[in-house]
Short mmCIF file of C-alpha atoms in Angstrom, two decimals:
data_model
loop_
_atom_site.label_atom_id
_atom_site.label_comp_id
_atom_site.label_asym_id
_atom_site.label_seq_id
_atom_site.Cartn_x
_atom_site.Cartn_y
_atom_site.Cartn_z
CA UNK A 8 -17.64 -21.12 -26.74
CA UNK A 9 -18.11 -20.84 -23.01
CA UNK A 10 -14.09 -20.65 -22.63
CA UNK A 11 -13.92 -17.78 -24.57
CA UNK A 12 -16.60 -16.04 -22.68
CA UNK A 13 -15.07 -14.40 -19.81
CA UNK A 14 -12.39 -13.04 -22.04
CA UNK A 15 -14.89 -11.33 -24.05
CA UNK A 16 -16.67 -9.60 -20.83
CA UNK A 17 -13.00 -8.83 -19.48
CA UNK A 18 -11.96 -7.29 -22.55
CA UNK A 19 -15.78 -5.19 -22.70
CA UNK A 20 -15.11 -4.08 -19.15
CA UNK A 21 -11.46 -2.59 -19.39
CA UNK A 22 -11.83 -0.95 -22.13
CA UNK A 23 -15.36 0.29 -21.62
CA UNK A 24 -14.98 1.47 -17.85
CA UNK A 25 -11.16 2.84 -18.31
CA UNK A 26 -11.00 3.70 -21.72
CA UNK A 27 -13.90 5.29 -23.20
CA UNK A 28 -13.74 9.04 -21.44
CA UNK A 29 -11.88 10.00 -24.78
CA UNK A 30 -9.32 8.48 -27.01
CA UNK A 31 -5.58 8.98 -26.23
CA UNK A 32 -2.48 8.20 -28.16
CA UNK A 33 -0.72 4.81 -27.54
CA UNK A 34 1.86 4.85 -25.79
CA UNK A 35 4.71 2.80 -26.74
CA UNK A 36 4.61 -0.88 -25.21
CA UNK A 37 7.69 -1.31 -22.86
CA UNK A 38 9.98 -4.54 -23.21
CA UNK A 39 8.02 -7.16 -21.45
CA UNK A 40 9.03 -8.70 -18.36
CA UNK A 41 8.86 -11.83 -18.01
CA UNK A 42 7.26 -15.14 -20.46
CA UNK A 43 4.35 -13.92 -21.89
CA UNK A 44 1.76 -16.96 -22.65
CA UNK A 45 -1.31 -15.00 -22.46
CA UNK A 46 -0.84 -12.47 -25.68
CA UNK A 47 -4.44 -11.56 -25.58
CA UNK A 48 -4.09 -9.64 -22.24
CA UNK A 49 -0.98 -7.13 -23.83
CA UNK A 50 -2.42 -4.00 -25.05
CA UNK A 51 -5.45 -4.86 -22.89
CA UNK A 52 -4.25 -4.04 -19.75
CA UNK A 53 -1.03 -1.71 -19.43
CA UNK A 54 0.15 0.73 -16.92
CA UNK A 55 2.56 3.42 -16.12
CA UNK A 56 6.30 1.92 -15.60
CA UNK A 57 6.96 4.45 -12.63
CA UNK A 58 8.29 3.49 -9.51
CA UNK A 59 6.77 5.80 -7.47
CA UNK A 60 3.28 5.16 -8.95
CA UNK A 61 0.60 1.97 -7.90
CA UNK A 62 -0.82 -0.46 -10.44
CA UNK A 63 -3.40 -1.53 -7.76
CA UNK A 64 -3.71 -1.00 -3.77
CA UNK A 65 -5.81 -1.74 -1.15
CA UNK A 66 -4.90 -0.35 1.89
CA UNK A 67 -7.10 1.55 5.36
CA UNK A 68 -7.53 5.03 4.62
CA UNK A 69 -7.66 6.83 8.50
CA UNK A 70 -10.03 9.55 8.62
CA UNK A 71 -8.59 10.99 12.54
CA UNK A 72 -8.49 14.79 12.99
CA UNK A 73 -5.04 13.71 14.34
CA UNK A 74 -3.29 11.75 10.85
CA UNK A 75 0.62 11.68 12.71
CA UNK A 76 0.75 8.05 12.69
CA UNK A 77 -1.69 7.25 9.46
CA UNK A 78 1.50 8.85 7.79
CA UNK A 79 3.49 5.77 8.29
CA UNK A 80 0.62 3.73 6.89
CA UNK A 81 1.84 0.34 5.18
CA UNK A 82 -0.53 -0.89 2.13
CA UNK A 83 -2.38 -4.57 3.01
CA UNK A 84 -1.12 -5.08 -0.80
CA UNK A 85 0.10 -2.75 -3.33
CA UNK A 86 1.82 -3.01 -6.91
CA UNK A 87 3.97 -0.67 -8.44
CA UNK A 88 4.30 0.54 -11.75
CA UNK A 89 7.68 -1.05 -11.68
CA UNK A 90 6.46 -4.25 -11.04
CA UNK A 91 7.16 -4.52 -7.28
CA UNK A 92 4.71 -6.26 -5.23
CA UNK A 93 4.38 -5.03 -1.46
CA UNK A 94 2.08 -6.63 0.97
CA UNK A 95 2.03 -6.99 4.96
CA UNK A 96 1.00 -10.03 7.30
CA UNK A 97 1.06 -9.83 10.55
CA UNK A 98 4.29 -10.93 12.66
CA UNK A 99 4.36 -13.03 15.59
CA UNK A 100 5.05 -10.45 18.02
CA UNK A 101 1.80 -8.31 17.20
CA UNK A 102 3.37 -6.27 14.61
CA UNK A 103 3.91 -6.42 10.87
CA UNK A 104 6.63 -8.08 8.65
CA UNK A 105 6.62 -6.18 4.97
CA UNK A 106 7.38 -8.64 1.94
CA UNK A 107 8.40 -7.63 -1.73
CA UNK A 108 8.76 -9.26 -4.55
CA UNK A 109 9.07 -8.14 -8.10
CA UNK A 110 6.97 -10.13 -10.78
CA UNK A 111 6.15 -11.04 -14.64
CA UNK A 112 3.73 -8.11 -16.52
CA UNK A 113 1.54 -11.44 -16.94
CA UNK A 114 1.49 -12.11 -13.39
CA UNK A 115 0.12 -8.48 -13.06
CA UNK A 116 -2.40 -8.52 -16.34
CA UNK A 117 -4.04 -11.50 -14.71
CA UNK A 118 -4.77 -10.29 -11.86
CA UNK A 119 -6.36 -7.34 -12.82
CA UNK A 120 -8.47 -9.50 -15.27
CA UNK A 121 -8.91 -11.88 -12.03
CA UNK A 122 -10.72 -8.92 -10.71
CA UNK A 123 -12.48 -8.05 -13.31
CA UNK A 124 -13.47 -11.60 -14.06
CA UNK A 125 -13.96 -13.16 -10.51
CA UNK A 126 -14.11 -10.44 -7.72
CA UNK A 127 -16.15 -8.05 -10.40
CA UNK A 128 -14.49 -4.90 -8.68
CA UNK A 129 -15.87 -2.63 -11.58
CA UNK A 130 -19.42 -3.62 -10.52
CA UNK A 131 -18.50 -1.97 -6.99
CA UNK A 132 -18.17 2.10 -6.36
CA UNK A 133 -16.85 4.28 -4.22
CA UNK A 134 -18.26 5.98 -1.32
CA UNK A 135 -16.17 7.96 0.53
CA UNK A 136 -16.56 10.89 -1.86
CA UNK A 137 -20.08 11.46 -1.64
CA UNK A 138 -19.65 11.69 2.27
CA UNK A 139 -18.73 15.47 3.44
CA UNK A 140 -15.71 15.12 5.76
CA UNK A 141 -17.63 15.31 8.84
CA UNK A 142 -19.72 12.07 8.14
CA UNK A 143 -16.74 9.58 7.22
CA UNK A 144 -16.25 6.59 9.53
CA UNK A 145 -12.98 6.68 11.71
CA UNK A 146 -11.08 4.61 8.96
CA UNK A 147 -12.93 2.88 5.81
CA UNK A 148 -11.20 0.64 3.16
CA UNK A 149 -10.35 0.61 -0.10
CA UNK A 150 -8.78 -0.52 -3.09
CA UNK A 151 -8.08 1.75 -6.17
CA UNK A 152 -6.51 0.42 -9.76
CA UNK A 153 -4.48 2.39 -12.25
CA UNK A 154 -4.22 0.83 -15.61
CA UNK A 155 -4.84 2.34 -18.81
CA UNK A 156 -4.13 6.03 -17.99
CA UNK A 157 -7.37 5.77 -15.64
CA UNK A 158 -7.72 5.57 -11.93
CA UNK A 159 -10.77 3.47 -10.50
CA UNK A 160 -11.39 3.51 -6.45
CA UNK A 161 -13.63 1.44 -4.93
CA UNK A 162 -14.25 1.55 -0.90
CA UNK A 163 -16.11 -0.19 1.89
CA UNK A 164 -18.62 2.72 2.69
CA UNK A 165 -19.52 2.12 -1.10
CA UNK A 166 -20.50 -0.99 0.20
CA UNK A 167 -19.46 -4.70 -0.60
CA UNK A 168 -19.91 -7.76 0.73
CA UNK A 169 -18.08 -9.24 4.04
CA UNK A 170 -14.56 -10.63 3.14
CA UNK A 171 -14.55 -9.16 0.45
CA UNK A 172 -11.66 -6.81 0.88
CA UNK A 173 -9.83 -9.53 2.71
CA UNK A 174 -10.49 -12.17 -0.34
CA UNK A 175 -8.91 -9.40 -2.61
CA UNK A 176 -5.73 -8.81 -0.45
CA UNK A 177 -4.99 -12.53 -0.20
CA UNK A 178 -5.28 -12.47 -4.35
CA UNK A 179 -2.99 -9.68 -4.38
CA UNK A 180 -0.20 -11.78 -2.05
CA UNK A 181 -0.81 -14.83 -4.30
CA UNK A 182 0.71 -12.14 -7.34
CA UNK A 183 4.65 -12.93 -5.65
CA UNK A 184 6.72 -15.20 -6.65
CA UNK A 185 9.27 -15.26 -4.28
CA UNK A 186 8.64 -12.74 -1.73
CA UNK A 187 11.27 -11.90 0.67
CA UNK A 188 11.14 -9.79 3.94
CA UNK A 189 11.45 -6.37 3.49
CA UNK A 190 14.55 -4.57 5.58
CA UNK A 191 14.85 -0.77 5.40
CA UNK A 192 19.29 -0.78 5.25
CA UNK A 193 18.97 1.74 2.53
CA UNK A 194 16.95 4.28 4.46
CA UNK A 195 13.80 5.65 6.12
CA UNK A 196 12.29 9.02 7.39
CA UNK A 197 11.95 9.02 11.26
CA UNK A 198 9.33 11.65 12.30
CA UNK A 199 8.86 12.27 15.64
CA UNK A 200 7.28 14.97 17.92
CA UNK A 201 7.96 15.44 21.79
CA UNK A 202 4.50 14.48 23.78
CA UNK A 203 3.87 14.86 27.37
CA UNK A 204 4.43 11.57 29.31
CA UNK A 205 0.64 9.67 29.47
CA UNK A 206 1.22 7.40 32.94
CA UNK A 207 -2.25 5.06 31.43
CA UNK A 208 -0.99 4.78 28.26
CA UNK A 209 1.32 1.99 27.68
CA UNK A 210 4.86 2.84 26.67
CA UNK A 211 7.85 1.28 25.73
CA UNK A 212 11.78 2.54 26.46
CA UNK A 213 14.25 3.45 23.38
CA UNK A 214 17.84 3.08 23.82
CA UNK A 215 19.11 5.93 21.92
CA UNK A 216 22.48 4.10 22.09
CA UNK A 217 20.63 2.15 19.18
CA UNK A 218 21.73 4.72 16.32
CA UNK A 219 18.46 7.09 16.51
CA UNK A 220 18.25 10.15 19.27
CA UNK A 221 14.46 10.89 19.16
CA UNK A 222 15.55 14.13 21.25
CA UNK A 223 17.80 15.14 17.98
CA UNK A 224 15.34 14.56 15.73
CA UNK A 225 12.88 16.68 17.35
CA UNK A 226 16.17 19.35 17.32
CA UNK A 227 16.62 18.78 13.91
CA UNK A 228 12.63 19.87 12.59
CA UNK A 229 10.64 16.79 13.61
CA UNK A 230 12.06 14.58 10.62
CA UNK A 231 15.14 13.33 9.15
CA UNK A 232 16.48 10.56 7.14
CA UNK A 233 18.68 7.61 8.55
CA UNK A 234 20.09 4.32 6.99
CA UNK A 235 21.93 1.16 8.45
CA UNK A 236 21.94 -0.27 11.83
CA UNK A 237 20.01 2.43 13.22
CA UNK A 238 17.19 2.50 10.58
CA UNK A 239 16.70 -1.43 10.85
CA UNK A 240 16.79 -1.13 14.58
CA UNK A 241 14.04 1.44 14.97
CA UNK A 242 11.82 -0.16 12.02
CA UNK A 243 12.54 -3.83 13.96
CA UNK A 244 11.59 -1.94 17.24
CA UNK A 245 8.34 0.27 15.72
CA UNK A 246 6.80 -2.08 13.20
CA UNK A 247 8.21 -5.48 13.07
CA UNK A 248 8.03 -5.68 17.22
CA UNK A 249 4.80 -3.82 17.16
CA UNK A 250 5.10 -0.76 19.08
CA UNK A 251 3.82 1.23 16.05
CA UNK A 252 1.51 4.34 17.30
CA UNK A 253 3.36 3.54 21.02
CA UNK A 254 4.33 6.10 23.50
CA UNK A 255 8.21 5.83 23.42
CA UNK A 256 10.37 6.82 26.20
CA UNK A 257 13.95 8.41 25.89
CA UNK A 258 15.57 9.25 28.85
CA UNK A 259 13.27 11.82 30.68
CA UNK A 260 11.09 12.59 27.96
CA UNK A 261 8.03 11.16 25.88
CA UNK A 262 7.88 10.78 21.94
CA UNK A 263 5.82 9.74 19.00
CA UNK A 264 7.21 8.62 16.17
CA UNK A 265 6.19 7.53 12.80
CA UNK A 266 8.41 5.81 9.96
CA UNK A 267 8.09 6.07 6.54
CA UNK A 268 9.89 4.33 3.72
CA UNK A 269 9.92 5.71 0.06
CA UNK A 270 8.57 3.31 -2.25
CA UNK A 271 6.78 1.03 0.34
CA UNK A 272 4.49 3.44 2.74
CA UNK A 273 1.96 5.11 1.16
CA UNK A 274 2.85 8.86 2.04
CA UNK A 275 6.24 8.58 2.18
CA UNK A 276 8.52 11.60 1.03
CA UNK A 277 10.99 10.63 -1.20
CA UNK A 278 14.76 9.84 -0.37
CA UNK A 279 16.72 12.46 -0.21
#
């Protein structure tokens, strides 16, 4: 009797907190992916298949008058409705390495039910939007879930307890199986926008011999798309090495420049 007992709260709070605004018609189940041992949890927990949309992510939402480089924000975890799993850890050299994986539905349906179970994220709420814009922090966290047709965000100005967020994110990595590091070959946006050289800010040289003229890309409208050697070279140099939200310099000018990735940052345009 006491096994059974979590499944019967899990069950009561899916269904009660997602599903009971107002009936809607089943959609039809998609082929699963992946062994399915746990049949109890189908039906219970579905989601969107859509690449472009999330399954669950926490991420830092930045709150800055000036949002140029939040747009290249990377999630702490995210899963897609395709069953990717994206997360970031930090790299050696003070930047980030990006790892994906694609995974099981079961791996998925129990982890939501982990956190609906063990980390009891439908007890927290959300903050942020009781806040006019004026009063939010600087940046605040957050973590929203999509299952069921509903949306659920929960935030850190909603308050929770300390490590929580962090507890969560290392739950979401433990969703991969094999995770491998993520390189952009196929493509990224490169936005970038000509700055007047800051002599106390710290700033780092780009070779535009590398495959990426920041000086053309300003020509161009401030964004365009580039794949290969180029791409991985400027991602390697930005986020990998670190020099994300860095003054860049290009011969005798000064740039900023944010990457985005479709599919793995959070605002990215799509490809083209």
């Amino acid at each position: 009797m006491t096994a059974r007992r979590p499944l019967v709260t899990f069950a009561l709070a899916v269904t009660l907190l997602l599903g009971a605004c107002q009936p809607a018609p089943a959609p039809v189940a998609p082929p699963p992916e992946g062994t399915i041992t746990r049949p109890d949890l189908v039906g219970l927990i579905d989601w969107e298949r859509d690449a472009r949309g999330t399954v669950f992510i926490a991420r830092r939402i930045e709150t800055r008058p000036d949002g140029f480089f939040s747009l290249g924000a990377l999630p702490d975890c995210a899963i897609y409705g395709d069953n990717r799993i994206v997360y970031s850890v930090p790299a050696d050299e003070g930047g980030l390495l990006l790892a994906v994986d694609r995974v099981p539905d079961e791996q998925i349906r129990t982890f939501i039910e982990d956190m609906t179970v063990n980390y009891l994220l439908f007890n927290l709420r959300a903050g942020a939007t009781a806040l006019p814009p004026e009063e939010l922090p600087p940046s605040y966290l957050a973590l929203t879930v999509n299952i069921n047709g509903e949306s659920r965000t929960f935030d850190s100005i909603g308050g929770w307890d300390e490590g929580y967020y962090e507890r969560v994110v290392e739950r979401c990595r433990a969703v991969a199986v094999a995770p491998a590091q993520f390189v952009p070959e196929s493509g990224l946006w490169v936005t970038v926008r000509a700055v007047e050289e800051d002599v106390l800010r710290p700033s780092l040289v780009w070779d535009s011999s590398a495959g990426i003229d920041l000086a053309e890309v300003v020509a161009q409208g401030g964004r365009t798309w580039h794949t290969g050697a180029g791409a991985v070279a400027l991602w390697d140099f930005l986020v990998t090495g670190g020099a994300n939200a860095a003054q860049l310099l290009q011969g005798e000018s000064a740039y900023e420049v944010v990457l985005q990735v479709p599919g793995f940052s959070l605002d990215s345009p799509p490809a083209p």
